[in-house]
CSV table of N, CA and C in Angstrom, one decimal:
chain,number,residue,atom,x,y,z
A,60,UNK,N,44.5,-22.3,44.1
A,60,UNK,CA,44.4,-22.1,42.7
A,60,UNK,C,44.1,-23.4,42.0
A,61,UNK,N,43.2,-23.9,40.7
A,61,UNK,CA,42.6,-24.3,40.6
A,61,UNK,C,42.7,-24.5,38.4
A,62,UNK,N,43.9,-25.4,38.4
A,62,UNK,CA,44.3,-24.7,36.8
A,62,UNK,C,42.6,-25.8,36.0
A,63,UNK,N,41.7,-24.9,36.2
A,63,UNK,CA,40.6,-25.8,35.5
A,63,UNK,C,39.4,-24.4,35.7
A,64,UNK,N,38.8,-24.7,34.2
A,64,UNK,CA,37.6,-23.4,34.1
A,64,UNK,C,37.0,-24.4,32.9
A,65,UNK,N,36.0,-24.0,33.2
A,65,UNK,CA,34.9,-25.2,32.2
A,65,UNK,C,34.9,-26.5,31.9
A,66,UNK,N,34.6,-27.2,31.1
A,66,UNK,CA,34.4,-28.6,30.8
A,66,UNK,C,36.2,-28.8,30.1
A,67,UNK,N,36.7,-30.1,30.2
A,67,UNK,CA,37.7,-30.2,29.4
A,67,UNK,C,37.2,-31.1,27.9
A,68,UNK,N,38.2,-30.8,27.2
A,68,UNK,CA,37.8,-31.4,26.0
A,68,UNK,C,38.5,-32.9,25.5
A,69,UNK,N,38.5,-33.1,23.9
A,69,UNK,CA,39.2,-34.6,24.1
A,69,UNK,C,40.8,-34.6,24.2
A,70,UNK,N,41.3,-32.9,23.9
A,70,UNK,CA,42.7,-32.9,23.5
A,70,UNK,C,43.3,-32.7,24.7
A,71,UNK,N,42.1,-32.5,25.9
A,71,UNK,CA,42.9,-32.8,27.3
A,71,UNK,C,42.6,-30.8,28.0
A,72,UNK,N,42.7,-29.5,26.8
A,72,UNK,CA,42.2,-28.5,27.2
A,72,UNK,C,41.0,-28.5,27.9
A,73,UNK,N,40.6,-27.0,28.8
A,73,UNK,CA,39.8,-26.8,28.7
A,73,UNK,C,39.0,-26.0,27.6
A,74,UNK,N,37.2,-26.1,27.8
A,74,UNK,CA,36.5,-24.8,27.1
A,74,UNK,C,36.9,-23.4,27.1
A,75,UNK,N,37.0,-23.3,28.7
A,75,UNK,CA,37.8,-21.3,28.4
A,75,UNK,C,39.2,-21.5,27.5
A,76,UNK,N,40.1,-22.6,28.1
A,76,UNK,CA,41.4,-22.2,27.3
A,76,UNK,C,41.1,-22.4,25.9
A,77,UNK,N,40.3,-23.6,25.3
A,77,UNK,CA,40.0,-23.2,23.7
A,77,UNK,C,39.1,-21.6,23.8
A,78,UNK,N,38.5,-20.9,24.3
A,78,UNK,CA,38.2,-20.0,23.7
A,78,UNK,C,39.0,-18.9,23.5
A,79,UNK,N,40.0,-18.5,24.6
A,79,UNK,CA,41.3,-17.9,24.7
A,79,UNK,C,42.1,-17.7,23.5
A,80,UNK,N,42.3,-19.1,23.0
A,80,UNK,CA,43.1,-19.2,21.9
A,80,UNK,C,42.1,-18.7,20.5
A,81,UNK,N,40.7,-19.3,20.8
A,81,UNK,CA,40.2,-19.0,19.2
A,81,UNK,C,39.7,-17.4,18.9
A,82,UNK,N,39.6,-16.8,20.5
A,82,UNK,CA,39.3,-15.1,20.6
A,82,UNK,C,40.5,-14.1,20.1
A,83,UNK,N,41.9,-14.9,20.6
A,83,UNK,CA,43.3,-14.2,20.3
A,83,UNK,C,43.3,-14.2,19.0
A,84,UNK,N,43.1,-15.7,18.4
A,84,UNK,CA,43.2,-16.0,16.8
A,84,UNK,C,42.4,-14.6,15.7
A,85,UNK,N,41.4,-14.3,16.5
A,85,UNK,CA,40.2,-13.6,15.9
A,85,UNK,C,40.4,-12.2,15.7
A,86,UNK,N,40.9,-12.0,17.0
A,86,UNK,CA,41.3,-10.4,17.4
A,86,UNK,C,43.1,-10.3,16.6
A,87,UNK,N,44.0,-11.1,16.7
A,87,UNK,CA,45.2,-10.5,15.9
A,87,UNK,C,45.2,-11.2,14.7
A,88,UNK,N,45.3,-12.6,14.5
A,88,UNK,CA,45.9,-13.5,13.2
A,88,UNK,C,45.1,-14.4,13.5
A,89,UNK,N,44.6,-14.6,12.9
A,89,UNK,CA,44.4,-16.5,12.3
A,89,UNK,C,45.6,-17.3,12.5
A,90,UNK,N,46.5,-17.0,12.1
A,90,UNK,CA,47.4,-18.0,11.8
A,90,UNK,C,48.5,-17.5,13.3
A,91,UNK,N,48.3,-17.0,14.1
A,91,UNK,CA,49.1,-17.0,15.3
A,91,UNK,C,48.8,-18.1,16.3
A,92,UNK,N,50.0,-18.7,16.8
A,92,UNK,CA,50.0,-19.6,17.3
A,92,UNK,C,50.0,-19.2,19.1
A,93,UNK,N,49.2,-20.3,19.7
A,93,UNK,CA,48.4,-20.1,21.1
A,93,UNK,C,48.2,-20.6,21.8
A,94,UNK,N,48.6,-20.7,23.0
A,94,UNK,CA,48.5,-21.6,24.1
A,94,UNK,C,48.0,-21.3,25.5
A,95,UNK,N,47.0,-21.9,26.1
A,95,UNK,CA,47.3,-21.3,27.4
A,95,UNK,C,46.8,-22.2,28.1
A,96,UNK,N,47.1,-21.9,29.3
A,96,UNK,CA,46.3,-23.1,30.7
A,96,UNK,C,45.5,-21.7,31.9
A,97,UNK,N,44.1,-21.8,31.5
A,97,UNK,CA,43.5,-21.4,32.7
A,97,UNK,C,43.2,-21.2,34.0
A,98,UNK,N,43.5,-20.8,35.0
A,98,UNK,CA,43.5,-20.8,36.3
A,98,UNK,C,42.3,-20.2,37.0
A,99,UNK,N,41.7,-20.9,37.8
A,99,UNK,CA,40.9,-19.9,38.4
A,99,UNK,C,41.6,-19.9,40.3
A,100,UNK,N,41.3,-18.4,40.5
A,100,UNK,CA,42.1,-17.6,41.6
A,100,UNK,C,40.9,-17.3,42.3
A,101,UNK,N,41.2,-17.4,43.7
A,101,UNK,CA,40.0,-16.7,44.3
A,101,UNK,C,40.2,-15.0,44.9
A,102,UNK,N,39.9,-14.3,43.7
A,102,UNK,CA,40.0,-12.6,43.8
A,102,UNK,C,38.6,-12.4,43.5
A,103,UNK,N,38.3,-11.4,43.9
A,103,UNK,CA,37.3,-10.4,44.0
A,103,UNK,C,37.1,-10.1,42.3
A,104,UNK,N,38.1,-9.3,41.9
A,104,UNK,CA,37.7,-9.0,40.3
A,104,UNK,C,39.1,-9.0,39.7
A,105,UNK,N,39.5,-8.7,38.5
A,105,UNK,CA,40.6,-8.8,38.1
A,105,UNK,C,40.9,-10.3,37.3
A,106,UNK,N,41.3,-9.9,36.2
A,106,UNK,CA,42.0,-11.5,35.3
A,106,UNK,C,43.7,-11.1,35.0
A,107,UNK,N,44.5,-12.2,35.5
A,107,UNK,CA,45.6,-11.6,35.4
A,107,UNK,C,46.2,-12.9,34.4
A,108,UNK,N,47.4,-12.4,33.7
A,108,UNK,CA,47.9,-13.5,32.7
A,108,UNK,C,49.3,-12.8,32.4
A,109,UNK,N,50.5,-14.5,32.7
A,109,UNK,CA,51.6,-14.6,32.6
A,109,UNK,C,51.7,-14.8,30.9
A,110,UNK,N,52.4,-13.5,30.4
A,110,UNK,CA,52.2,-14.2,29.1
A,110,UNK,C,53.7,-13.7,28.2
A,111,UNK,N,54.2,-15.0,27.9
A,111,UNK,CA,55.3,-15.4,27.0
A,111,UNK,C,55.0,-15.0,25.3
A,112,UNK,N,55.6,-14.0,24.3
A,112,UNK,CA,55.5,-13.4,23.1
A,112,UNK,C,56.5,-14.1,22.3
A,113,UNK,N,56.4,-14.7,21.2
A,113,UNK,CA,57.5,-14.9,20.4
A,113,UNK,C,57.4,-13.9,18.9
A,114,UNK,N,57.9,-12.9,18.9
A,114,UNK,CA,58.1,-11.9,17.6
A,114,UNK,C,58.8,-12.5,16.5
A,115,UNK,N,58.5,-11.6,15.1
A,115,UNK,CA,58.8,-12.2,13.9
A,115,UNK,C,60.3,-11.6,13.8
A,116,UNK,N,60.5,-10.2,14.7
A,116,UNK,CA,61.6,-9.4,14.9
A,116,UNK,C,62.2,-9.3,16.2
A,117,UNK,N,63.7,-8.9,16.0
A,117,UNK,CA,63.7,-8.7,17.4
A,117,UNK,C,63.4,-7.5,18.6
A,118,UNK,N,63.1,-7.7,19.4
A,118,UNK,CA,62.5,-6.6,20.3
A,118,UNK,C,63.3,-7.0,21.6
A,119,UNK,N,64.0,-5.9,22.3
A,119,UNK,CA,64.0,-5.9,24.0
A,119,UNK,C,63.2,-5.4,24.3
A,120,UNK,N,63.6,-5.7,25.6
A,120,UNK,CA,62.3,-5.1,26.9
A,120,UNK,C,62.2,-3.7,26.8
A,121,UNK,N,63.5,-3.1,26.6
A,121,UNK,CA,63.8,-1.8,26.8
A,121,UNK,C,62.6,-1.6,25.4
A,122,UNK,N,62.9,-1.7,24.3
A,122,UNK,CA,62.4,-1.3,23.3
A,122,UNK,C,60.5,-1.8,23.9
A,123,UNK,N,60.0,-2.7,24.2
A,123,UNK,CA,58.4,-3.0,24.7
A,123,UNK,C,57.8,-1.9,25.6
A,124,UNK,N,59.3,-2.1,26.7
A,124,UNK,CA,58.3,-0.9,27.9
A,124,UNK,C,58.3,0.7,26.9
A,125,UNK,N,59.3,0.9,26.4
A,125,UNK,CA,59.0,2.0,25.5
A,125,UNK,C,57.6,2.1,24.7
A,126,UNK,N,57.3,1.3,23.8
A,126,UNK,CA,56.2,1.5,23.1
A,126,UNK,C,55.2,1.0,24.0
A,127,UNK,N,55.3,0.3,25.3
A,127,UNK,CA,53.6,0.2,26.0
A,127,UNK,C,53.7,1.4,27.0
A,128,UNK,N,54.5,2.3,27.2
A,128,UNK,CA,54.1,3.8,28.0
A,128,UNK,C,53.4,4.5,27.1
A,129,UNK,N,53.3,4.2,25.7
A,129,UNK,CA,52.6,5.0,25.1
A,129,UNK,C,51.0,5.0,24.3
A,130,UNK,N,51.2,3.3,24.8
A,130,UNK,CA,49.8,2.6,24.5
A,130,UNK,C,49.2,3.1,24.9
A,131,UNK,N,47.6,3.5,24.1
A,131,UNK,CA,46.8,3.8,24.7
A,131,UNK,C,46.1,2.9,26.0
A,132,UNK,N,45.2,3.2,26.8
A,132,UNK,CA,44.4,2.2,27.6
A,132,UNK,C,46.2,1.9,28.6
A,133,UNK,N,47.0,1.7,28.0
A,133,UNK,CA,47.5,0.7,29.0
A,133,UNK,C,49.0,1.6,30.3
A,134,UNK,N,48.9,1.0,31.0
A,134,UNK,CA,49.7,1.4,31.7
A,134,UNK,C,51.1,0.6,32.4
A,135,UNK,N,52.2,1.2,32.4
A,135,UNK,CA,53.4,0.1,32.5
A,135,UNK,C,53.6,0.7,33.5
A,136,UNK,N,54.0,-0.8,34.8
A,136,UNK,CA,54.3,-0.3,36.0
A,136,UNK,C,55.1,-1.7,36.2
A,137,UNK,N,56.6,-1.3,36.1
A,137,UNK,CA,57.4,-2.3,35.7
A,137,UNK,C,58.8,-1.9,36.5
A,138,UNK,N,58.8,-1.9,37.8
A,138,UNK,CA,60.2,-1.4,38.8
A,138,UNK,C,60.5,-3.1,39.5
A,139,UNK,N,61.9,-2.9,39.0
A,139,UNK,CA,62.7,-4.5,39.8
A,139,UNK,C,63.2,-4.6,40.5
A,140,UNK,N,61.7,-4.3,41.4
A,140,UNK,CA,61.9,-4.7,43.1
A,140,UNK,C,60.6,-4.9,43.6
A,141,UNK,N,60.5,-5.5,45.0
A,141,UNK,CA,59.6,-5.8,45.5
A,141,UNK,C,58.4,-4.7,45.7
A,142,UNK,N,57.3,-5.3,44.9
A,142,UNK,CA,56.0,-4.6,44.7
A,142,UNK,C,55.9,-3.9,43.7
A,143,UNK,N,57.3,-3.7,42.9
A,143,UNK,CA,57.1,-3.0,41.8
A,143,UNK,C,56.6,-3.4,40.5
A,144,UNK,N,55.3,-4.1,40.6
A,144,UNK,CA,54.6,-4.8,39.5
A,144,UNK,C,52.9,-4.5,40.3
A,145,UNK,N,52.0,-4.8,39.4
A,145,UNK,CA,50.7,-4.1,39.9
A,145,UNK,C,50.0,-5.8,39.7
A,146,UNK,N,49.0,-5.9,40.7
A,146,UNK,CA,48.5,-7.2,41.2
A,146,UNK,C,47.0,-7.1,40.7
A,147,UNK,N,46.2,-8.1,41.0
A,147,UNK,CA,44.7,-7.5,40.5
A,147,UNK,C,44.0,-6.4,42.1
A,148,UNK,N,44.1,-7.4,43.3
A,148,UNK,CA,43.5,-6.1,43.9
A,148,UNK,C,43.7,-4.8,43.6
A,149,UNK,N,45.4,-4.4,43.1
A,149,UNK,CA,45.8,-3.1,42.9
A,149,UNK,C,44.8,-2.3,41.7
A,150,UNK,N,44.4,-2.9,40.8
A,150,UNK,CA,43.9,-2.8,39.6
A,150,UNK,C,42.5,-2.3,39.8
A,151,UNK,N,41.4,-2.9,41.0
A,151,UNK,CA,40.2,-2.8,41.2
A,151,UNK,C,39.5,-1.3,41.4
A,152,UNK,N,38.4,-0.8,39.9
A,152,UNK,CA,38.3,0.4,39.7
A,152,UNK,C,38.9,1.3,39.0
A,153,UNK,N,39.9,0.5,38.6
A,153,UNK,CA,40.5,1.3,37.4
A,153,UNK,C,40.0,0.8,35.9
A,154,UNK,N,40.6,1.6,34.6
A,154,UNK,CA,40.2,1.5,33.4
A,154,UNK,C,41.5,0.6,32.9
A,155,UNK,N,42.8,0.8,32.8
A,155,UNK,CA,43.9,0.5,32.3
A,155,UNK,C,44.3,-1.0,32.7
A,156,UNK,N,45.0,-1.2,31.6
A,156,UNK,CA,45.1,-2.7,31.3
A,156,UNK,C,46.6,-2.2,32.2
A,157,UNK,N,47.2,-3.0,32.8
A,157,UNK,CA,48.3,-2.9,33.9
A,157,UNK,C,49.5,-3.8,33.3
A,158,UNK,N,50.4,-3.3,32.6
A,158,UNK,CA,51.7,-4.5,32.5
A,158,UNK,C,52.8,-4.5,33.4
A,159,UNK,N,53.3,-5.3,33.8
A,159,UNK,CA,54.4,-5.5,34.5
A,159,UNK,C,55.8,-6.4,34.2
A,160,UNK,N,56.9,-6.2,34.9
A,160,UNK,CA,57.6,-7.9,34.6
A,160,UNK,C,58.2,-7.9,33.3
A,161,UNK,N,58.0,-7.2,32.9
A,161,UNK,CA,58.5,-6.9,31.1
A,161,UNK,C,59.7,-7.4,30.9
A,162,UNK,N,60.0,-8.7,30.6
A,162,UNK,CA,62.1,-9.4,30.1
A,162,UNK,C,61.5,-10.2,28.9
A,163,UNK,N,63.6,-10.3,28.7
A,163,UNK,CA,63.4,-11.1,27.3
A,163,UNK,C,63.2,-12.3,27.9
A,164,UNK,N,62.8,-13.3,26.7
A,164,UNK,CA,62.4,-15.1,27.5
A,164,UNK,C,63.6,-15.3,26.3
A,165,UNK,N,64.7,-16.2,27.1
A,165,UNK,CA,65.8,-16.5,26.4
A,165,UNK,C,65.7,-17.9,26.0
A,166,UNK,N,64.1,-18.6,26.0
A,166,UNK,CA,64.1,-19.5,25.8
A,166,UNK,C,63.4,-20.0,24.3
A,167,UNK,N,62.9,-18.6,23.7
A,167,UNK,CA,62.6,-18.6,22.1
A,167,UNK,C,63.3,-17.2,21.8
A,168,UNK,N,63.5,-17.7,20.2
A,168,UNK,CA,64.2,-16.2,19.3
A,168,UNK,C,63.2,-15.2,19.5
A,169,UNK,N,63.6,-13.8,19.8
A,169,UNK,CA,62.7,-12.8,19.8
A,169,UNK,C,61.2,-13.0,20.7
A,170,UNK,N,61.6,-13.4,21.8
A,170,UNK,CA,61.0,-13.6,22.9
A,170,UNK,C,60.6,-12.8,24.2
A,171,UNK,N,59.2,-12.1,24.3
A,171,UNK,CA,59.5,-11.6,25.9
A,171,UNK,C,58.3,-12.3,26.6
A,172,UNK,N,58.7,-11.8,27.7
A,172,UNK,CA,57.5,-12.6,29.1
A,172,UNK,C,57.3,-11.0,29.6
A,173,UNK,N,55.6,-10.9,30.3
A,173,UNK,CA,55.6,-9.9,30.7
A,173,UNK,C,54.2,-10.5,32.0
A,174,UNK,N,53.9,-9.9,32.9
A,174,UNK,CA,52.5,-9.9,33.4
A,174,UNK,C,51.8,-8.6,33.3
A,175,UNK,N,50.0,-9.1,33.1
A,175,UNK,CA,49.2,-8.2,32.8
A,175,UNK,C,47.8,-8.6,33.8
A,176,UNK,N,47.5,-7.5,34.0
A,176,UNK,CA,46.3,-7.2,34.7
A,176,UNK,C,45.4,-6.3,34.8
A,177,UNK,N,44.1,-6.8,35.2
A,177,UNK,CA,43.1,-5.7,34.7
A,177,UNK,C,41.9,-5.9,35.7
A,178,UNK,N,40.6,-5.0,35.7
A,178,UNK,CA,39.8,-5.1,36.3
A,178,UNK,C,38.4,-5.6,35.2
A,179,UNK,N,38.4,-6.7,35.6
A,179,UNK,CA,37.4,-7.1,34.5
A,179,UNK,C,36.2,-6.7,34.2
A,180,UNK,N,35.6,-6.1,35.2
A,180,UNK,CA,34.4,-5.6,35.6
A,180,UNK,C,34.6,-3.9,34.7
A,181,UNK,N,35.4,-3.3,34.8
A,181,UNK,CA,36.0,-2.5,34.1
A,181,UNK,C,36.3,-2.2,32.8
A,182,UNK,N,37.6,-2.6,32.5
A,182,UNK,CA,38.1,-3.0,31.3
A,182,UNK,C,37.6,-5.0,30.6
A,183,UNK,N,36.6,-4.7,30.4
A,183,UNK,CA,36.3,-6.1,29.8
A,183,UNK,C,35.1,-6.0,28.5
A,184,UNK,N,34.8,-6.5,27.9
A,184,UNK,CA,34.4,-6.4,26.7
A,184,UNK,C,33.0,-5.2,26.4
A,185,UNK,N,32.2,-4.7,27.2
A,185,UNK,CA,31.4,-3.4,27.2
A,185,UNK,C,32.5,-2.7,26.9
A,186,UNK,N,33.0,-2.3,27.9
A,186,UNK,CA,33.9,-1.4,27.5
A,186,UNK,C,34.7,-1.4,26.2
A,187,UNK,N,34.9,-2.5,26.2
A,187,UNK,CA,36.2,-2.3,24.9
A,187,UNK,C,35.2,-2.4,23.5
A,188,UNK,N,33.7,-2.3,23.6
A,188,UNK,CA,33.3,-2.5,22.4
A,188,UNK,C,33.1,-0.9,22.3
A,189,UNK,N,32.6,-0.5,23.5
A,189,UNK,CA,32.1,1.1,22.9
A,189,UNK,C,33.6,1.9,23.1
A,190,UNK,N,34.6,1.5,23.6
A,190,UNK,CA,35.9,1.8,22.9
A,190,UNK,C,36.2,1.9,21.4
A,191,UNK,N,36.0,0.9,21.2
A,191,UNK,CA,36.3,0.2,19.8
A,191,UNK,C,35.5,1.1,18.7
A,192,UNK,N,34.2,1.5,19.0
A,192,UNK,CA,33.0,1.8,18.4
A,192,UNK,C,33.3,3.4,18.3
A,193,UNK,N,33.9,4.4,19.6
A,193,UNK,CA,34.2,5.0,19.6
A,193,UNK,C,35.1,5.6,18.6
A,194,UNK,N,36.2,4.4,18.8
A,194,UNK,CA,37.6,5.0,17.8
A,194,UNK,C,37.4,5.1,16.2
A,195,UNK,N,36.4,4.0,15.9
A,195,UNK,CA,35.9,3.6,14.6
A,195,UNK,C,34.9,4.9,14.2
A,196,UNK,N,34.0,5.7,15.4
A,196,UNK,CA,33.3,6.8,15.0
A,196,UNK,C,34.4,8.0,14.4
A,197,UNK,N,35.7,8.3,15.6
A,197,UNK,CA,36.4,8.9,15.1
A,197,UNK,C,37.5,8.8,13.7
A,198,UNK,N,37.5,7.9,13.5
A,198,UNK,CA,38.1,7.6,12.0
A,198,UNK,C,37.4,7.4,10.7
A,199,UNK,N,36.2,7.1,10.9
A,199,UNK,CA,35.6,7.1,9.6
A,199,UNK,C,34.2,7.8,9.5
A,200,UNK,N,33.5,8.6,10.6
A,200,UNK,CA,32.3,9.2,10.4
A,200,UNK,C,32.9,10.3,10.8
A,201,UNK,N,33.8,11.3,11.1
A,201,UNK,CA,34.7,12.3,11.2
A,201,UNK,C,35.5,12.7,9.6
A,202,UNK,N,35.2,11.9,8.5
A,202,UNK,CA,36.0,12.1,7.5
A,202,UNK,C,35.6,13.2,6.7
A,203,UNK,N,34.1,13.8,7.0
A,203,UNK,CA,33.6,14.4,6.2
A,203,UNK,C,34.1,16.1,6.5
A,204,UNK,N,34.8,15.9,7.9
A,204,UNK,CA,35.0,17.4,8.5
A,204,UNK,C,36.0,18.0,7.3
């Protein structure tokens, strides 16, 4: 594993990790705060990410895996035990964004850590635009019915 993907910059990041952060910024808040260290893995397809949440509220896990069984696109496969989390080979050919690992992180207020994975080739930006494009046809050129 190899925590380096593009050029680094002067603040010591790299290019992908600044883009990470200014893509997240774009897609939820501006003003949400963002961190990450890129990795590159030697897998076939699949982007997988350890990722730590700090909420404005509090949330357990119990209460997350509840509302991500119901996400659309995504799928929770979250058993605590061996194998019971979904990997990227596992992922390869599917549509669903895959969460796993789902706990509180007791190390910030209103805190969880979860792992996610997906088939990039799949679920990666084509898709998610004529998703997006989709849902946007059904909500506002559907109004006239």
């Amino acid at each position: 594993m190899i925590p380096h993907i593009d050029s680094f910059l002067d603040d010591g990041s790299t290019k992908e990790e600044w883009k990470m952060v200014v893509e997240t910024k774009k897609i939820l808040d501006p003003k949400i705060k963002v961190t990450a260290t890129c990795v590159r893995v030697p897998v076939f397809v699949g982007h997988s990410e350890a990722i730590n949440i700090e909420f404005e509220n509090e949330i357990s896990a119990q209460q997350a895996q509840k509302i991500l069984r119901e996400a659309p696109g995504v799928m929770l496969v979250d058993k605590r035990e061996d194998g019971g989390y979904v990997t990227p080979v596992e992922c390869v050919g599917e549509y669903a964004t895959f969460i796993s690992r789902v706990r509180e992180d007791p190390t910030v207020e209103n805190g969880l850590s979860l792992w996610c994975v997906s088939d990039n080739l799949r679920k990666g930006a084509a898709l998610n635009a004529v998703q997006i494009a989709e849902l946007l046809g059904r909500r506002y050129l559907n109004k006239g019915d």
